Coordinates of C-alpha atoms in Angstrom, one line a residue:
Chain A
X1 CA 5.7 89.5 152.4
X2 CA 7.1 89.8 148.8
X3 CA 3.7 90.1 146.5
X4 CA 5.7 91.4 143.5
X5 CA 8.8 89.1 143.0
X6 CA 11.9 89.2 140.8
X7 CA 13.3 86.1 141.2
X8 CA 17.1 87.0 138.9
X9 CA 19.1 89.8 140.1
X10 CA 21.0 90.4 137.4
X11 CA 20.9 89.2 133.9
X12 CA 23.6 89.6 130.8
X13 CA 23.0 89.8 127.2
X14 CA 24.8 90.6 123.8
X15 CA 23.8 93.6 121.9
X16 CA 21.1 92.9 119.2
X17 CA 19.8 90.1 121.2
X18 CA 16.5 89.8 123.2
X19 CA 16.8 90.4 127.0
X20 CA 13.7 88.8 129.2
X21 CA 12.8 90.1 132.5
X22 CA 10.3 88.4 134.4
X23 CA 8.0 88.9 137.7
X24 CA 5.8 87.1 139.2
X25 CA 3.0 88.4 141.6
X26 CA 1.1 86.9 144.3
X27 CA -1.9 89.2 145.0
X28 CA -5.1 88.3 142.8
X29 CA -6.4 92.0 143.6
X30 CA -3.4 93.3 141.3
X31 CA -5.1 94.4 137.8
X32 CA -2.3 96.5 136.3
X33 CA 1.6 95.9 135.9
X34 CA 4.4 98.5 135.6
X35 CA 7.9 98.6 134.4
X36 CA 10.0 101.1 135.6
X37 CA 13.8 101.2 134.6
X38 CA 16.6 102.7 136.5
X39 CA 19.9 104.4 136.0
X40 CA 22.3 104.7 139.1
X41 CA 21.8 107.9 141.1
X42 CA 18.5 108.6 139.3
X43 CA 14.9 108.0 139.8
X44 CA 12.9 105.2 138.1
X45 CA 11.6 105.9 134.8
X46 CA 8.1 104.7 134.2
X47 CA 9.1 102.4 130.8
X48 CA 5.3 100.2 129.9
X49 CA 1.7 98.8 131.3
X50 CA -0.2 96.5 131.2
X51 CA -3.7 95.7 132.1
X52 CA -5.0 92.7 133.7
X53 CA -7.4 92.5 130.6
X54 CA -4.9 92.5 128.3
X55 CA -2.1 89.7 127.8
X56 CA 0.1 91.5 125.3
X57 CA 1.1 95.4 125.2
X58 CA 4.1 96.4 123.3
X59 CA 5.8 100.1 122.6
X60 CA 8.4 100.1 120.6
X61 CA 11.4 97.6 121.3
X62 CA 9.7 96.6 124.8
X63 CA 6.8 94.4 124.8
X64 CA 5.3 93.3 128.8
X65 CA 3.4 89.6 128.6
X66 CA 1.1 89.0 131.0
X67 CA -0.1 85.2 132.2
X68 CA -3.1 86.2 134.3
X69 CA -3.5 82.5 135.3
X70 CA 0.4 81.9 136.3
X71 CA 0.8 85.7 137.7
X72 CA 3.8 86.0 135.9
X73 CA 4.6 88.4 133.7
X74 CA 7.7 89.4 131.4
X75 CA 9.2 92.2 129.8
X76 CA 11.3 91.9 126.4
X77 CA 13.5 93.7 124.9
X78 CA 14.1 93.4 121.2
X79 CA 16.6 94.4 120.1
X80 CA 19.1 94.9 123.1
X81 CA 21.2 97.9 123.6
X82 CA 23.9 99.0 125.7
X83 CA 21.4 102.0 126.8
X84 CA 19.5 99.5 128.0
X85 CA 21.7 98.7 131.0
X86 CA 19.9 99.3 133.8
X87 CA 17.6 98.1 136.7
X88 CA 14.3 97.1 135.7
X89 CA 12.0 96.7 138.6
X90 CA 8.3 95.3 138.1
X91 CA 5.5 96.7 139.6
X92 CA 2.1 96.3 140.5
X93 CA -1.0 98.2 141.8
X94 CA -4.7 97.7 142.2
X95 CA -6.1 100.2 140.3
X96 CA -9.8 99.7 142.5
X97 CA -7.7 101.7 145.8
X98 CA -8.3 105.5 145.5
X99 CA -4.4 106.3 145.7
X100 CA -2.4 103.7 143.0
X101 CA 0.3 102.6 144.9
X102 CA 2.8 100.6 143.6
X103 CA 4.3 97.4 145.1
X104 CA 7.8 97.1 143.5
X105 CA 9.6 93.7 143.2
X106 CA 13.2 93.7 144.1
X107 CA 14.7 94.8 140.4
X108 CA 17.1 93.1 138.0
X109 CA 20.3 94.1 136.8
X110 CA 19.9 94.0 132.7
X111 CA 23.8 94.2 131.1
X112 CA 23.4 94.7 127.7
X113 CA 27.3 93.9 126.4
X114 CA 28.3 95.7 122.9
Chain B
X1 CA 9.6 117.7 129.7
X2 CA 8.1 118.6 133.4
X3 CA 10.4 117.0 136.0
X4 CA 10.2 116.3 139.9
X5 CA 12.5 117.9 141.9
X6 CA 14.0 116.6 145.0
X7 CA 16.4 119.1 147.2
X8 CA 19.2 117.7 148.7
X9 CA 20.4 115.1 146.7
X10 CA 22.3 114.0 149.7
X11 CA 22.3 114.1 153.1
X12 CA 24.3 113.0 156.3
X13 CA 22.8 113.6 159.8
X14 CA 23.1 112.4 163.0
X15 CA 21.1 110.1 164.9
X16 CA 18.7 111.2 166.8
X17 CA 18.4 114.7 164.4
X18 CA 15.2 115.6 162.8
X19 CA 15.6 115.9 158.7
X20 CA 13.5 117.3 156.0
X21 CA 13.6 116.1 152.4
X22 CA 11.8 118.5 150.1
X23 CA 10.0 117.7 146.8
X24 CA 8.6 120.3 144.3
X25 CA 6.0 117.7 142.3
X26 CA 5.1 118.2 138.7
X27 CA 2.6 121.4 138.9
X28 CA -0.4 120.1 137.6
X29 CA -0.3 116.5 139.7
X30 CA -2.7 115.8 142.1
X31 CA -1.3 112.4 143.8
X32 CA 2.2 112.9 145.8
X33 CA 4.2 110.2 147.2
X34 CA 7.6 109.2 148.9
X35 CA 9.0 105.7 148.6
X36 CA 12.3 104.9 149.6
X37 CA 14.7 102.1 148.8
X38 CA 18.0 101.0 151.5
X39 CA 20.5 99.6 149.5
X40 CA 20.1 96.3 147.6
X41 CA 16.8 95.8 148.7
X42 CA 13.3 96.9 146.7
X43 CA 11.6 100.4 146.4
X44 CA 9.1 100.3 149.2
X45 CA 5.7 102.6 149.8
X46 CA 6.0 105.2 152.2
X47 CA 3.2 107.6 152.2
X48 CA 0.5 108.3 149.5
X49 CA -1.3 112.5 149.8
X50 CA -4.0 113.3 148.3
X51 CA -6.7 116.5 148.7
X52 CA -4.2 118.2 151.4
X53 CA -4.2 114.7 153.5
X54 CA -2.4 111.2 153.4
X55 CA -4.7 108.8 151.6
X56 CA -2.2 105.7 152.5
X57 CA 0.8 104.7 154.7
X58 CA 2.8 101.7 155.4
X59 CA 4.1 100.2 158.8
X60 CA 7.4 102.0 158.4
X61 CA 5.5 105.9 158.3
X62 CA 5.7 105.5 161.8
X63 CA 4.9 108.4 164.2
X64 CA 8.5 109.8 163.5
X65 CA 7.4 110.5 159.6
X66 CA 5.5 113.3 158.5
X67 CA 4.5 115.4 155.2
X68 CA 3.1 118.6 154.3
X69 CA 2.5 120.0 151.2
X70 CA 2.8 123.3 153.1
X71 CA 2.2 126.1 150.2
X72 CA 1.0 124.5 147.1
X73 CA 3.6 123.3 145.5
X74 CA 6.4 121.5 148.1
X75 CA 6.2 118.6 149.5
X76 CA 8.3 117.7 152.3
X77 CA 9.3 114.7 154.4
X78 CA 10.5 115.0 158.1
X79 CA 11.7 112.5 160.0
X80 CA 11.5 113.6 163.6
X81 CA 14.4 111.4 165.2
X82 CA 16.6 109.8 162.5
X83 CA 17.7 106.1 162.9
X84 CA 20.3 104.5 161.9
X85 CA 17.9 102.4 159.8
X86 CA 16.3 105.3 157.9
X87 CA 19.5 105.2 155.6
X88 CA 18.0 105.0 152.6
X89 CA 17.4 106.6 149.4
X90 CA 14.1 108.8 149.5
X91 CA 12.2 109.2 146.3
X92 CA 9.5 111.4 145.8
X93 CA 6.8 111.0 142.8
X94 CA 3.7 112.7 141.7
X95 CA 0.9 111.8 139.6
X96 CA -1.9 112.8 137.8
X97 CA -5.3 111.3 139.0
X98 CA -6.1 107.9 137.3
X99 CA -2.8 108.0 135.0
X100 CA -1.0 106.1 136.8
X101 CA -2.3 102.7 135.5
X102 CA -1.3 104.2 131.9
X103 CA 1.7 106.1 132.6
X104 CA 3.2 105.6 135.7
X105 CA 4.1 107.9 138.4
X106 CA 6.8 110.6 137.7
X107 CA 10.2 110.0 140.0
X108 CA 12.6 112.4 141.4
X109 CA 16.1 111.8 141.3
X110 CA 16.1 111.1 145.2
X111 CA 17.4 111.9 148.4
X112 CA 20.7 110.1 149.9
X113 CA 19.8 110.2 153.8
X114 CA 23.1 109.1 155.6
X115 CA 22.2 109.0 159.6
X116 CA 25.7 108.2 161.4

């Protein structure tokens, strides 16, 4: 039962360019959205949230979109960089549980090519 | 910046053995967790803790899991009798209470578990 999905494994993109992640979500009790990135042979790194109540955060070069309606939601990345290479994994909790877990989707492969 | 700490980083047993991955959480964290990932597929929920008990565990905690948070600041994982299955990498995270929705959990580097 996949409620968080990532439905591109891997995705290439040129330095300096924008790199788009997306994830949809199937559970309508979800109301916040993570994105975690990781480097092989580390753990993930929590990278930006966003609210169910909001449909735009941004921090920096990284700005998550959220379409409440569509449960999809997107990361971007403006400008790419190499550092950027990476799994990024999408995730989702219900904040109204007293222990915030996280349902991960399956991750994609972000290669950020100099 | 404060870090979690996962001891080994890797670790080959045989089936049937019992192992025990150990976590030292971030000091002032109240939530604890283990997830683990088997290669190529997504990071999955183990086991949430909270107030010296589990608040939450999946299907796969089955009765061969455990944890302890046995002196205030480890947190451990046993697996009682490993399976061949329970290769995975084991990660460990701590939070603080209601940050997560803002800032995530923190993540150790993990635990390799190789049962042969």
């Amino acid at each position: 039962d996949q409620q968080v999905k990532q439905n591109s494994p891997s995705l290439s993109v040129q330095e300096g360019r924008i790199s788009i992640l997306n994830c949809d979500y199937t559970n309508s009790m979800f109301d916040y959205f993570l994105w975690y990135k990781k480097y092989p042979a580390e753990g993930p790194t929590f990278l930006i949230s966003i609210s169910s109540i909001k449909d735009k955060n941004e921090d920096g070069r990284f700005t998550v979109f959220l379409n409440k309606s569509a449960k999809h939601l997107s990361l971007h990345i403006v400008p790419s960089q190499p550092g950027d290479s990476a799994v990024y994994f999408c995730a989702a909790t219900n904040s109204g549980g007293s222990n915030y877990k996280l349902t991960f989707g399956k991750g994609t492969l972000l290669t950020v090519n100099p | 910046e404060p870090e979690v700490t996962q001891t080994p980083s890797h670790q080959v047993t045989q089936m049937g053995q019992e192992v025990i991955l150990r976590c030292v959480p971030i000091s002032n964290h109240l939530y604890f967790y283990w997830y683990r990932q088997i290669l190529g597929q997504k990071v999955e929920f183990l086991v949430s803790f909270y107030n010296n008990e589990i608040s939450e565990k999946s299907e796969i905690f089955d009765d061969q899991f455990s944890v302890e948070r046995p002196d205030g600041s480890n947190f451990t994982l046993k697996i009682r009798s490993t399976k061949l299955e329970d290769s995975a990498m084991y990660f460990c995270a701590s939070s603080q209470q209601g940050a997560v929705v803002y800032y995530g959990y923190t993540f150790g580097s993990g635990t390799r578990l190789t049962v042969v």
